Coordinates of C-alpha atoms in Angstrom, one line a residue:
Chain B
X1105 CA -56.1 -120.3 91.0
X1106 CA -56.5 -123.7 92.0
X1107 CA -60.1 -124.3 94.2
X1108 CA -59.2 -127.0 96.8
X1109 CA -62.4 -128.7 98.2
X1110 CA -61.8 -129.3 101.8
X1111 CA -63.3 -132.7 102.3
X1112 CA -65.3 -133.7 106.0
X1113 CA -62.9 -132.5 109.2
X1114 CA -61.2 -135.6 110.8
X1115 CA -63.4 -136.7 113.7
X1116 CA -62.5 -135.5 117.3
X1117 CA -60.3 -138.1 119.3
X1118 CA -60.0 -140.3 115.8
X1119 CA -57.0 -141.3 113.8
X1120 CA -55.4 -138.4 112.4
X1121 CA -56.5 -139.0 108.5
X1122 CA -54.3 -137.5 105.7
X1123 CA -56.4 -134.1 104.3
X1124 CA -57.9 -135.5 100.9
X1125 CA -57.4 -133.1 98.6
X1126 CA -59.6 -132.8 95.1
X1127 CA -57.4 -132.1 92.7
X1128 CA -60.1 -129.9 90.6
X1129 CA -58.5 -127.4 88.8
X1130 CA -60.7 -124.4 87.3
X1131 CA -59.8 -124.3 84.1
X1132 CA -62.3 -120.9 83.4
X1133 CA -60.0 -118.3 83.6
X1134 CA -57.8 -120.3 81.2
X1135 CA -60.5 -120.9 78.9
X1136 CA -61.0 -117.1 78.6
X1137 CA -57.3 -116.7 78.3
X1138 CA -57.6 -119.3 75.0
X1139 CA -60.4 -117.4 73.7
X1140 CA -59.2 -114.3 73.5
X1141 CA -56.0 -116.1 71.4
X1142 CA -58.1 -117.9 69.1
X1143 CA -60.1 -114.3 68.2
X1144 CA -56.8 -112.7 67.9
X1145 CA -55.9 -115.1 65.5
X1146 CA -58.5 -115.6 64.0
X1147 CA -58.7 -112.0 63.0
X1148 CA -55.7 -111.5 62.0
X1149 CA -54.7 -114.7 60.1
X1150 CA -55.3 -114.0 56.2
X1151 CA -56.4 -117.0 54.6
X1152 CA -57.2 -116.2 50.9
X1153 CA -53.9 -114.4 49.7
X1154 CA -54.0 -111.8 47.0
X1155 CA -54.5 -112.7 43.8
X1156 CA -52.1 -111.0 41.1
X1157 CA -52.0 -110.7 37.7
X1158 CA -49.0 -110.8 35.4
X1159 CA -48.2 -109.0 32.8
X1160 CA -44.6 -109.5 30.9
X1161 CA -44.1 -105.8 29.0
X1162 CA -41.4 -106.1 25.7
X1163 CA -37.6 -104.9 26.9
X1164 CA -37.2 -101.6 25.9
X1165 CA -35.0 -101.2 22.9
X1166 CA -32.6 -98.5 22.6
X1167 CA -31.2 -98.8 19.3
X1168 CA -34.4 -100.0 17.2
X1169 CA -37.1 -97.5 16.7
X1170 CA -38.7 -99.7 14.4
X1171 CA -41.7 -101.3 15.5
X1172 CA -41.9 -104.7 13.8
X1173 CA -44.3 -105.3 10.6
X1174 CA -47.7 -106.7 11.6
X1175 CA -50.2 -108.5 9.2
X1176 CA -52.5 -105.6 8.0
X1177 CA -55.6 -107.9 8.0
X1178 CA -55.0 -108.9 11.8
X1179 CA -53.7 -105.8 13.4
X1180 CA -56.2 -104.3 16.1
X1181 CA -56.0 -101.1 17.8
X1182 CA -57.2 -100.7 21.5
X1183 CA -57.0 -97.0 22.5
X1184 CA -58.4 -96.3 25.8
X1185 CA -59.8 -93.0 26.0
X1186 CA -61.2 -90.6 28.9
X1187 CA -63.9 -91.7 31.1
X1188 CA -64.2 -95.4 30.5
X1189 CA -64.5 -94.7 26.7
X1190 CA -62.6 -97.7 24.7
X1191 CA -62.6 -96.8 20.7
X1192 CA -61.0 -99.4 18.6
X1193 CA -59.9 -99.9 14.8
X1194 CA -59.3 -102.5 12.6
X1195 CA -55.9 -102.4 10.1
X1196 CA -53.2 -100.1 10.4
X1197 CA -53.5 -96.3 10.0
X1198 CA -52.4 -94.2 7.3
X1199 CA -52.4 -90.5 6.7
X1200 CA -54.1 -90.4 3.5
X1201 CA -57.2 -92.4 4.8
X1202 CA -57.8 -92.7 8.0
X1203 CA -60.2 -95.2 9.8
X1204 CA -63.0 -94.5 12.1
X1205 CA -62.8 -94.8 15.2
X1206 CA -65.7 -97.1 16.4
X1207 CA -66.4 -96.6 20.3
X1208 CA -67.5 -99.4 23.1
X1209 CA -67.1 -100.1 26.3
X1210 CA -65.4 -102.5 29.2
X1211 CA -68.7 -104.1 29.4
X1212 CA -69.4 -108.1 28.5
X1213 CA -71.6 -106.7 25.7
X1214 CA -68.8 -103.8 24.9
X1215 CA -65.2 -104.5 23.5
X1216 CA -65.5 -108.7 24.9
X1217 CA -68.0 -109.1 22.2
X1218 CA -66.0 -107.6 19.7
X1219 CA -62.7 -109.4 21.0
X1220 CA -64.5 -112.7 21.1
X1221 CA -65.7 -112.5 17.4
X1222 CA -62.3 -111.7 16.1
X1223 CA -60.5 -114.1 17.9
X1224 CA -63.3 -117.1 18.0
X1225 CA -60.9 -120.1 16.9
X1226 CA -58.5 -119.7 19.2
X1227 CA -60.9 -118.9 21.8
X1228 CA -63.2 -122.0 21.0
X1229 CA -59.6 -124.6 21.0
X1230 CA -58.3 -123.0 24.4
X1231 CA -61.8 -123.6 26.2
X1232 CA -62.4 -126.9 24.7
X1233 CA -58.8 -127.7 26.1
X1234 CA -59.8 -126.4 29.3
X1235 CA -62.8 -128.1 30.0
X1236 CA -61.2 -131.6 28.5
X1237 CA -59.1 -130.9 31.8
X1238 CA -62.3 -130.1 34.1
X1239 CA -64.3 -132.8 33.2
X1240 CA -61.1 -134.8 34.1
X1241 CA -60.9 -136.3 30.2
X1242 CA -57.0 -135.2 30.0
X1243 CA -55.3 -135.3 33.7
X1244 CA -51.9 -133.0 33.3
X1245 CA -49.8 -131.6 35.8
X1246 CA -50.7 -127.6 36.2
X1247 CA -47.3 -126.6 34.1
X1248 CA -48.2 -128.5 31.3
X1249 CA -51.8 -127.0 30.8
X1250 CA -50.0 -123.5 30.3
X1251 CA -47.4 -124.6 28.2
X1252 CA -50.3 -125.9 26.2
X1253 CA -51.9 -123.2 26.4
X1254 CA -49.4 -121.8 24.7
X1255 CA -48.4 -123.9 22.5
X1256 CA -51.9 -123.1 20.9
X1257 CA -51.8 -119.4 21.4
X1258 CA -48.6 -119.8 19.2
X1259 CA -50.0 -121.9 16.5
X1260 CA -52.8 -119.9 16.3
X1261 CA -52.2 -117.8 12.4
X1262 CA -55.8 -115.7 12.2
X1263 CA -56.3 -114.1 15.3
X1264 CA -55.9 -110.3 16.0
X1265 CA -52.8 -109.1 17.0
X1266 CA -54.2 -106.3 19.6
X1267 CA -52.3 -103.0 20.1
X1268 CA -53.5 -101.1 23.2
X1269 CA -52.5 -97.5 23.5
X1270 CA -53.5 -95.7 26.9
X1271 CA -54.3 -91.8 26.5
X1272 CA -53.4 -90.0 29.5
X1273 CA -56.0 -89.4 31.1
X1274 CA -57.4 -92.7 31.7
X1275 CA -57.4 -95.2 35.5
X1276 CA -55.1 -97.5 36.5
X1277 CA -58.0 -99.6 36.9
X1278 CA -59.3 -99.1 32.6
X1279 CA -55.3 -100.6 31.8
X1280 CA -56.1 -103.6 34.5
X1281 CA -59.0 -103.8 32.8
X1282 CA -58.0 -104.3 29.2
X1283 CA -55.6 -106.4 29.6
X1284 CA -58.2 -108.5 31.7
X1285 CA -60.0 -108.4 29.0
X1286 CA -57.2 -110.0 27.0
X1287 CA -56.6 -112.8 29.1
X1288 CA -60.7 -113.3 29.3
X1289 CA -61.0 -113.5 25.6
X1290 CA -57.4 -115.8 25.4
X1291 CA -55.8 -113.2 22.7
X1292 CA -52.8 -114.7 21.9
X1293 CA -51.2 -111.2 20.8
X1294 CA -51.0 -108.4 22.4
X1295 CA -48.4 -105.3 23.4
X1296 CA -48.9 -101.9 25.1
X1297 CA -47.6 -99.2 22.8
X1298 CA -48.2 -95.5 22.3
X1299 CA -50.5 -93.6 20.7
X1300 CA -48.8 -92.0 17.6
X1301 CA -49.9 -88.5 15.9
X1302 CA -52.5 -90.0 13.6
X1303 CA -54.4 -91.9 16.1
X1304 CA -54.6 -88.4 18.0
X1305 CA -56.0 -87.0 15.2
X1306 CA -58.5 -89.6 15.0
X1307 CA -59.4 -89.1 18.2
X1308 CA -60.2 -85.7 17.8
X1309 CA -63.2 -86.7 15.8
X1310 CA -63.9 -90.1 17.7
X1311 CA -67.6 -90.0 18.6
X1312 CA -68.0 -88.4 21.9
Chain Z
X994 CA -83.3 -134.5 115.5
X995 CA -80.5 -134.5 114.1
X996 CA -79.9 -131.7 111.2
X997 CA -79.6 -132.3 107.9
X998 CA -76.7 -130.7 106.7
X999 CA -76.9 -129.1 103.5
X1000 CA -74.3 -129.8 101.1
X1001 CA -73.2 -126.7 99.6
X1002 CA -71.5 -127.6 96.6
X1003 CA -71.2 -124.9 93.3
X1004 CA -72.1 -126.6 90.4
X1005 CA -68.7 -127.8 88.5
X1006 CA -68.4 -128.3 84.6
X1007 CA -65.6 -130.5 83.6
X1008 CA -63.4 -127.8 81.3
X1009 CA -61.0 -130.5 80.1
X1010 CA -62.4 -131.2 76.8
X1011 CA -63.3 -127.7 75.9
X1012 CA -59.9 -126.4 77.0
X1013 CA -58.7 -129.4 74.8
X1014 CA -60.7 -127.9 71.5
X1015 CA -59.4 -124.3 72.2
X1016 CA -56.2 -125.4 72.7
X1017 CA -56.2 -127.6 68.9
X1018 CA -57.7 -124.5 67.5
X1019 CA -55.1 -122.3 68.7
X1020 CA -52.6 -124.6 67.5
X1021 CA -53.8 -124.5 63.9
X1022 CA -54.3 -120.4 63.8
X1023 CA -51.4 -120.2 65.2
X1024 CA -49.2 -122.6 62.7
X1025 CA -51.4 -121.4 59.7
X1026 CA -51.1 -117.9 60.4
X1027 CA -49.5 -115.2 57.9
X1028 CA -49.5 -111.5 59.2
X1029 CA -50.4 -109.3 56.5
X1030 CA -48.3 -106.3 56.5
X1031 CA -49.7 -102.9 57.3
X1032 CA -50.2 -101.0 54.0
X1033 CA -49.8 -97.4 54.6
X1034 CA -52.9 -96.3 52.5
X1035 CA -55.7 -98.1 51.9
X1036 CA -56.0 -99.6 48.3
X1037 CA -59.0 -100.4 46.2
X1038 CA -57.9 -103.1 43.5
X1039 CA -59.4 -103.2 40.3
X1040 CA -60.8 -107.1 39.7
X1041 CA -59.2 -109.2 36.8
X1042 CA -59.6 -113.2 36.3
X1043 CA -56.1 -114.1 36.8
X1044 CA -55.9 -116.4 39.6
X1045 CA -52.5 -116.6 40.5
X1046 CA -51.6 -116.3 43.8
X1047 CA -49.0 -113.9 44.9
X1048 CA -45.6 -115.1 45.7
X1049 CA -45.0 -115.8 49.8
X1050 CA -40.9 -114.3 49.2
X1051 CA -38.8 -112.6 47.8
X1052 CA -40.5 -109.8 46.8
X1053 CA -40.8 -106.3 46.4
X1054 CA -44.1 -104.3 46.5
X1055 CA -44.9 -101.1 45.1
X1056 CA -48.3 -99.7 46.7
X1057 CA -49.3 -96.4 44.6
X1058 CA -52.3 -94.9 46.4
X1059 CA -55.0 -92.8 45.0
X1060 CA -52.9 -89.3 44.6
X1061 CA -50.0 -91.5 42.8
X1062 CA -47.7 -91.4 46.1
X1063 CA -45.4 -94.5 46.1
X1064 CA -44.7 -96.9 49.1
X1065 CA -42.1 -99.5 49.0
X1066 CA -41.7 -102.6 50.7
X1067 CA -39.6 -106.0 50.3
X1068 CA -39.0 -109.0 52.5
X1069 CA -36.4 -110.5 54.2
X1070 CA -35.6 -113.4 51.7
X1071 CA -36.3 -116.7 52.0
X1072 CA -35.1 -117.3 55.2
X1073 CA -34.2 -115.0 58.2
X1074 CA -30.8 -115.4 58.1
X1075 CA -30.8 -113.6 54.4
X1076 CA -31.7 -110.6 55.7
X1077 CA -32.4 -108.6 52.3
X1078 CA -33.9 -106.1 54.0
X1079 CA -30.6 -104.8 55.9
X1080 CA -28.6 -105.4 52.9
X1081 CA -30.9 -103.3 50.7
X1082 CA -30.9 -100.8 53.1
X1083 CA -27.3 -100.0 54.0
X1084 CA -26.7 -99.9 50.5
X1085 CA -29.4 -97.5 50.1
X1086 CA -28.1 -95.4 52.7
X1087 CA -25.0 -95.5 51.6
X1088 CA -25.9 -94.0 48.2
X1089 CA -27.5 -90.9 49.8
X1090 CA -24.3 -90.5 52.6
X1091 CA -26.6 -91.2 55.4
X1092 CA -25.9 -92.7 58.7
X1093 CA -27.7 -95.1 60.3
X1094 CA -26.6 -96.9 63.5
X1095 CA -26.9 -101.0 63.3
X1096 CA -29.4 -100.6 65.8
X1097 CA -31.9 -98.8 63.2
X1098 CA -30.8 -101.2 60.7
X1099 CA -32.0 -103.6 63.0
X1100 CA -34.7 -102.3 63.3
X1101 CA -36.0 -101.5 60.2
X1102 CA -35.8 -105.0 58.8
X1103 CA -38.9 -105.6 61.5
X1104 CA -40.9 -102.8 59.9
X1105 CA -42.8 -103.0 56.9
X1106 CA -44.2 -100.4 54.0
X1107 CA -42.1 -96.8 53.9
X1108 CA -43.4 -94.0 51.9
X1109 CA -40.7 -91.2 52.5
X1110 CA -37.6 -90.1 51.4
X1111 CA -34.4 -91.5 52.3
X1112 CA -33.6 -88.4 53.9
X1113 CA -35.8 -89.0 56.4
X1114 CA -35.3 -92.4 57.1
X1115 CA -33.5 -92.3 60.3
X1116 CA -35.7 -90.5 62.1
X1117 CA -38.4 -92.3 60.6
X1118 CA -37.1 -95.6 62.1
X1119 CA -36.5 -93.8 65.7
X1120 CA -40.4 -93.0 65.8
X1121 CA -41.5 -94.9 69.1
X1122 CA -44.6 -96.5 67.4
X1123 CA -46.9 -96.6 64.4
X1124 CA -48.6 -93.5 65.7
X1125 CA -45.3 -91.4 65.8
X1126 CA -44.3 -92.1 61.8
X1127 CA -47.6 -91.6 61.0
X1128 CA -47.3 -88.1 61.8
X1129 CA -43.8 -87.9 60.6
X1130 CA -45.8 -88.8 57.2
X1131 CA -48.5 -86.3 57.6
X1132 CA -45.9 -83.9 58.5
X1133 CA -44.3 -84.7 54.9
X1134 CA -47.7 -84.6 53.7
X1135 CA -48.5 -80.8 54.5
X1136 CA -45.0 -79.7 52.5
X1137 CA -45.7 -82.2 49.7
X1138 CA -43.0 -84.2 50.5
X1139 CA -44.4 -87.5 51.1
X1140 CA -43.9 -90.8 48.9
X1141 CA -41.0 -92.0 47.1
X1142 CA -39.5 -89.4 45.3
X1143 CA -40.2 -90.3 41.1
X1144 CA -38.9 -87.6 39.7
X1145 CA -36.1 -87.9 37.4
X1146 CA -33.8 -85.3 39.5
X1147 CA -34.3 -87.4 42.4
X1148 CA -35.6 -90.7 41.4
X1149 CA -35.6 -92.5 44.3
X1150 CA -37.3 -95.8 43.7
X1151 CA -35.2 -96.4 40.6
X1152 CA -32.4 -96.6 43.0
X1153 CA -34.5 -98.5 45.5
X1154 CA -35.2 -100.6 43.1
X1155 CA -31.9 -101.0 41.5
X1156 CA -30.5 -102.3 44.8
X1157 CA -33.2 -104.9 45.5
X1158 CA -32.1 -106.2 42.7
X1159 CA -28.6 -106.1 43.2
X1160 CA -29.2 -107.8 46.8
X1161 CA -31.7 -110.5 45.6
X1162 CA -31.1 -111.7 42.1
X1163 CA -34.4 -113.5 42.3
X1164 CA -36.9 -110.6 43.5
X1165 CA -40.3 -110.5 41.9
X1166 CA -42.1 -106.8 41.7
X1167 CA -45.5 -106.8 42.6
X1168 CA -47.8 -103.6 41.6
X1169 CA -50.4 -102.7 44.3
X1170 CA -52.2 -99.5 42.8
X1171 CA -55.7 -97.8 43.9
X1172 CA -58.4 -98.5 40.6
X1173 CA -58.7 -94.8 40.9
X1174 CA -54.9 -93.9 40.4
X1175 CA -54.1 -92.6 37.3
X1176 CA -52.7 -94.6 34.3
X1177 CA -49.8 -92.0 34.4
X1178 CA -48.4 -92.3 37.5
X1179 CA -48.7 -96.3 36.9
X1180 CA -47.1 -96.0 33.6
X1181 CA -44.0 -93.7 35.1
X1182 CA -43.5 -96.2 37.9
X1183 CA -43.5 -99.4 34.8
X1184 CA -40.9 -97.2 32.8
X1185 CA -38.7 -96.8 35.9
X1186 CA -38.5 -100.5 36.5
X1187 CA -38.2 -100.6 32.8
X1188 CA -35.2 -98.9 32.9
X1189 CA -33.6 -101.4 35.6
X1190 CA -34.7 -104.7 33.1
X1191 CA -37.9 -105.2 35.2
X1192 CA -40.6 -106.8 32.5
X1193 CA -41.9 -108.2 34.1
X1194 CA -45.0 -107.1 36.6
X1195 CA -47.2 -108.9 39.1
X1196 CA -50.4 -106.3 39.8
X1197 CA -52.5 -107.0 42.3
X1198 CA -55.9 -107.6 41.5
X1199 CA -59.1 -109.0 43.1
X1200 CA -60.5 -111.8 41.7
X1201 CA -63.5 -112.1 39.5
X1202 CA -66.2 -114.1 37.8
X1203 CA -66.7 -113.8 34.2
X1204 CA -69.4 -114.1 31.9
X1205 CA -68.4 -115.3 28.2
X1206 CA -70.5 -116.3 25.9
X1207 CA -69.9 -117.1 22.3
X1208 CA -72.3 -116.8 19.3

């Protein structure tokens, strides 16, 4: 609605003056309008998009039961058990003497400090890359610092090579978490599997 | 004596240059703007590092909720004259001998998430508004029905899945599961898209800070 300001009436018996006309126009009622947009999109609009996390699994193999020979001294087993429990075992497990199961947790103190021991020289060379690239020491385009990245996990000859095996009844959120984990601690090895007989037995008598 | 006339004049505030702010900020919301679709259940994410962002297109999004039901979404490729969505969908349809009329076609490349059977598809996409296929899902709900069927007599999402695929050779899978859900229903859902050659897996996580520290 436009306000039109009448100026002062045309004198009596005077010339006939053309009607001035201010050409004010209130703007309130489209300012409200605008505001009411702006908190609509405002609200609405979603700025930080979801982060996700990758995970590549192996391709299922029909024809090959055979899981493929690890190096004794660097295999790792993760199982996740019940209730945020995470036991793990160094070596591979045979029948006639099985290892113990030694129990930790998701926490920084837990199965990170553990992680972090075993695979301390690769860890150490990844973040000494990383923070060459922070402080600004090595400028390279974003592509190149994973294929680095990689190029180091795959050099890398003493690290663990980290089996995880989920029980049944554990979270979504324990997996998520592991593998986290993996990616925190820059293992350069790692697969999902499952659990076979013997590590069921072993868990059995895993500390409660 | 003359009287002194009284001007009556209302107090006026020069609008311009705020109309002229509200205007540029609507501008920028408006251009910068990305609706996020309406997910069917709410989801807790668990937190990991990773801080990839996920993909803008091309995309198909598996929510599992707390009880392990599946919902299913994709996008309409990377431009609107792909129109995945419809594709996928007629396809879909076609597999299970349903009907549906190119106006519910139509109309169900504008809708988002679905978390029912194929079955009930068409008279999901007839539902007037939001409010009407909710109860059409809490309908589903009270005979157990509801979700995308998993079960290997009637695996649905394999064959939703299968045809996304078919449709858009470049299709990413994104996982969007409750921290709560169980690691069994997860795992079933990763060995059905195993089964199509899906490896690979985008889960949605929040982001976190870490503590490391070396000895």
């Amino acid at each position: 609605m436009a306000e039109i300001m009448e100026s002062n009436k045309p004198e009596k018996g005077g010339k006939r003056k053309p009607k001035k006309f201010s050409t004010n126009i209130d703007m309130t009622p489209m300012v409200d309008l605008m505001c009411l947009l702006i908190t609509f999109f405002m609200l609405t609009t979603a700025f930080s998009k979801p982060k996700v996390m990758e995970i590549v699994l192996p391709e299922k193999k029909q024809d090959s039961s055979e899981s493929p020979a690890i190096d004794k001294k660097r295999a790792l087993t993760i199982i996740l058990g019940e209730n945020d429990a995470v036991y793990y075992y160094e070596g591979i497990a045979k029948p006639d003497s099985l290892p113990t199961l030694i129990k930790t947790d998701y926490s920084k103190d837990g199965i990170r400090k553990y992680l972090l021991k075993r695979n301390k020289p690769l860890y150490v060379k990844i973040d000494e890359f990383k923070k060459k690239v922070n402080k600004g020491e090595l400028v390279l385009p974003k592509d190149s610092i994973t294929s680095e990245i990689r190029k180091l996990k795959d050099a890398d000859k003493v690290g663990p090579i980290v089996l995880i095996k989920a029980t049944d009844k554990i979270k979504y959120k324990n997996f998520v978490d592991i593998i986290d984990e993996m990616a925190i601690t820059n293992i350069a090895r790692y697969a999902v599997v499952d659990l076979n007989p013997l590590e069921l037995k072993m868990l059995e008598s895993a500390p409660k | 004596m003359a009287k002194i006339k009284l001007h009556r004049k209302i107090p006026h505030i020069d609008m311009t240059p705020m109309v002229d702010l509200f205007s540029l900020l609507l501008t920028f919301f408006m251009l910068t703007t990305s609706f996020r679709p309406q997910e069917p259940s709410a989801v807790d994410t668990p937190s990991s590092i990773s801080e990839k962002q996920e993909p803008d297109k091309q995309l198909m999004c598996i929510l599992i909720d707390k009880k392990g039901k599946c919902y299913f979404n994709m996008d309409n490729g990377p431009d609107s004259s792909t129109k995945y969505r419809e594709k996928i969908v007629i396809k879909m349809t076609d597999q299970y001998k349903i009907k549906l009329s190119p106006k519910q076609i139509d109309k169900f490349a504008k809708l988002s998430f679905f978390g029912i059977p194929v079955q009930f598809l068409p008279q999901w996409i007839d539902a007037k508004d939001q409010a009407a296929r909710d109860e059409i899902q809490n309908q589903l709900k009270k005979a157990n029905k509801d979700g995308i069927p998993i079960d290997s007599t009637d695996n649905q999402l394999a064959w939703w899945v299968f045809f996304a695929r078919q449709i858009d050779k470049d299709i990413q899978v994104e996982i969007k599961a409750d921290s709560e859900t169980d690691y069994k229903t997860v795992k079933k859902i990763l060995d059905i898209l195993q089964d199509k050659n899906v490896n690979k897996f985008n889960l949605t996580t929040n982001l976190e800070k870490v503590e490391v520290k070396i000895e």
